[in-house]
Amino acid sequence: MPKIIGLTGGIGSGKTSVAKLLEEKGFPVYYSDDEAKNIVNKDLALKGKIIELLGKEAYVDGIYNRKYVAEKVFNNSELLEQLNHLIHPAVRIDFESWVTSQNSEFVFKETALLFELKLNQQCYKSLLITADDNLRIKRTMDRDGKTYREVEAVMQKQMPEKEKCKLADYIIYNNSDFESLKVATEAFIDELK
C-alpha cells in the first residue's frame, strides 16, 4: 500500500500549485474537493440524502446547485455539519478505492480540511502550504474575482494558520514567486525520499 501524504493549505496558499508540481514529478494526487464535486452528482443515494436535508433546490436538472447549497450552509454551522456528514464518508470511500489502484510509494491527498476533519491521523505525513494572510487574500481576489471581505469571511471560517503549522509534519512557505515554490517543493520531495 502506498504511504498517504496529506496535502493542505488555506485559501490562496498555493496548495493546488504544489499538487500540480507533485504530479509533474510523477506522484499521484487525489483532489478531494474536485472528487466531492463529482460524487455529489453521480452518487444517487447521496443525492437523495442531500435533497432530503436541503430541499429539491439543491439540484437543478439533476446537477448539484453549489450556489444554492453554499448560501444555505455558509452561516448555518449545524446544517453545514450535517451536509459534511453526508459528503465526507462518500469521499473517503472513493479515496480508499483510488489508493488501492495506485502503484507508487507515496500518494497525496489534497484537501483543504486535513486538520479540521482530523484526516491527518490517517496519513503517513502531512504537508502544509502556507503564506502571509494579505498575500493569500490578494491571490484569491485576483484568481476568483472576490472582494476583500468575501475572502476574509472564508478565511475566518478556516483553522488559523498558526494552528495548522503546529500540526503539520512539513511546511512550505509560499510568500514569493512560482520559481521559489518549485524549489521548495523539490526540496520537500528530496526530504521525503
Tab-separated table of C-alpha atoms in Angstrom, residues 9-126:
chain	number	residue	atom	x	y	z
A	9	GLY	CA	-3.365	24.799	2.857
A	10	GLY	CA	-5.840	27.612	3.326
A	11	ILE	CA	-7.456	29.563	0.516
A	12	GLY	CA	-4.859	31.282	-1.700
A	13	SER	CA	-1.907	29.418	-0.160
A	14	GLY	CA	-0.742	27.719	-3.365
A	15	LYS	CA	-1.811	24.182	-2.386
A	16	THR	CA	-3.091	23.389	-5.886
A	17	SER	CA	0.135	24.697	-7.474
A	18	VAL	CA	2.153	22.333	-5.270
A	19	ALA	CA	-0.215	19.467	-6.127
A	20	LYS	CA	0.394	20.085	-9.855
A	21	LEU	CA	4.178	20.191	-9.289
A	22	LEU	CA	3.989	16.870	-7.425
A	23	GLU	CA	2.021	15.355	-10.308
A	24	GLU	CA	4.672	16.583	-12.745
A	25	LYS	CA	7.210	14.664	-10.645
A	26	GLY	CA	5.146	11.505	-11.046
A	27	PHE	CA	3.281	11.428	-7.735
A	28	PRO	CA	-0.424	10.506	-7.818
A	29	VAL	CA	-2.620	13.255	-6.316
A	30	TYR	CA	-6.223	12.816	-5.193
A	31	TYR	CA	-8.081	16.148	-5.300
A	32	SER	CA	-10.681	15.771	-2.547
A	33	ASP	CA	-12.708	18.900	-3.361
A	34	ASP	CA	-12.878	18.074	-7.082
A	35	GLU	CA	-13.842	14.479	-6.353
A	36	ALA	CA	-16.511	15.630	-3.892
A	37	LYS	CA	-17.994	17.780	-6.697
A	38	ASN	CA	-18.197	14.672	-8.905
A	39	ILE	CA	-19.544	12.395	-6.178
A	40	VAL	CA	-22.483	14.695	-5.267
A	41	ASN	CA	-23.606	14.386	-8.885
A	42	LYS	CA	-23.047	10.672	-9.535
A	43	ASP	CA	-23.883	9.001	-6.171
A	44	LEU	CA	-27.672	8.624	-6.327
A	45	ALA	CA	-28.082	7.625	-2.669
A	46	LEU	CA	-26.085	10.685	-1.616
A	47	LYS	CA	-28.169	12.903	-3.931
A	48	GLY	CA	-31.338	11.703	-2.225
A	49	LYS	CA	-29.947	12.442	1.245
A	50	ILE	CA	-28.789	15.942	0.204
A	51	ILE	CA	-32.240	16.731	-1.233
A	52	GLU	CA	-33.824	15.443	1.979
A	53	LEU	CA	-31.542	17.736	4.016
A	54	LEU	CA	-31.585	20.898	1.887
A	55	GLY	CA	-34.648	20.610	-0.352
A	56	LYS	CA	-35.088	19.883	-4.057
A	57	GLU	CA	-33.419	23.223	-4.931
A	58	ALA	CA	-30.093	21.560	-4.005
A	59	TYR	CA	-30.157	20.149	-7.569
A	60	VAL	CA	-31.132	21.840	-10.823
A	61	ASP	CA	-31.820	19.440	-13.708
A	62	GLY	CA	-30.048	16.713	-11.720
A	63	ILE	CA	-26.877	18.804	-11.209
A	64	TYR	CA	-25.700	19.882	-7.755
A	65	ASN	CA	-26.620	23.544	-7.205
A	66	ARG	CA	-23.422	24.731	-5.499
A	67	LYS	CA	-24.513	28.362	-5.218
A	68	TYR	CA	-27.803	27.469	-3.509
A	69	VAL	CA	-26.123	24.975	-1.163
A	70	ALA	CA	-23.309	27.403	-0.275
A	71	GLU	CA	-25.815	30.154	0.567
A	72	LYS	CA	-27.870	27.723	2.631
A	73	VAL	CA	-24.979	26.397	4.764
A	74	PHE	CA	-22.475	29.295	4.875
A	75	ASN	CA	-23.828	30.867	8.073
A	76	ASN	CA	-25.526	27.753	9.440
A	77	SER	CA	-22.824	25.617	11.056
A	78	GLU	CA	-25.279	22.897	12.108
A	79	LEU	CA	-26.581	22.458	8.549
A	80	LEU	CA	-23.017	22.535	7.182
A	81	GLU	CA	-22.008	19.818	9.642
A	82	GLN	CA	-24.972	17.667	8.582
A	83	LEU	CA	-24.048	18.134	4.906
A	84	ASN	CA	-20.414	17.253	5.627
A	85	HIS	CA	-21.554	14.088	7.451
A	86	LEU	CA	-23.213	13.041	4.195
A	87	ILE	CA	-20.445	14.004	1.736
A	88	HIS	CA	-17.233	13.154	3.624
A	89	PRO	CA	-17.908	9.394	4.068
A	90	ALA	CA	-18.639	9.101	0.328
A	91	VAL	CA	-15.360	10.893	-0.491
A	92	ARG	CA	-13.462	8.693	1.987
A	93	ILE	CA	-14.744	5.516	0.300
A	94	ASP	CA	-13.827	6.899	-3.134
A	95	PHE	CA	-10.340	7.856	-1.882
A	96	GLU	CA	-9.715	4.421	-0.329
A	97	SER	CA	-10.650	2.780	-3.621
A	98	TRP	CA	-8.352	5.192	-5.517
A	99	VAL	CA	-5.386	4.455	-3.206
A	100	THR	CA	-5.599	0.707	-3.842
A	101	SER	CA	-5.355	1.347	-7.585
A	102	GLN	CA	-2.108	3.374	-7.278
A	103	ASN	CA	1.324	1.936	-7.885
A	104	SER	CA	3.557	4.440	-6.113
A	105	GLU	CA	5.453	4.584	-2.824
A	106	PHE	CA	3.716	7.866	-1.927
A	107	VAL	CA	0.320	9.289	-2.870
A	108	PHE	CA	-1.018	12.710	-1.971
A	109	LYS	CA	-4.472	13.526	-0.658
A	110	GLU	CA	-5.100	17.198	-1.420
A	111	THR	CA	-7.735	18.582	0.928
A	112	ALA	CA	-8.418	21.967	2.500
A	113	LEU	CA	-9.801	20.386	5.687
A	114	LEU	CA	-6.992	17.939	6.526
A	115	PHE	CA	-6.595	19.085	10.125
A	116	GLU	CA	-10.163	20.277	10.710
A	117	LEU	CA	-11.522	16.796	9.939
A	118	LYS	CA	-8.509	15.088	11.596
A	119	LEU	CA	-7.745	13.337	8.284
A	120	ASN	CA	-4.040	13.785	9.067
A	121	GLN	CA	-4.446	10.915	11.544
A	122	GLN	CA	-4.981	8.575	8.579
A	123	CYS	CA	-1.868	9.870	6.793
A	124	TYR	CA	1.771	8.834	6.945
A	125	LYS	CA	2.788	12.525	6.957
A	126	SER	CA	1.220	15.936	6.327
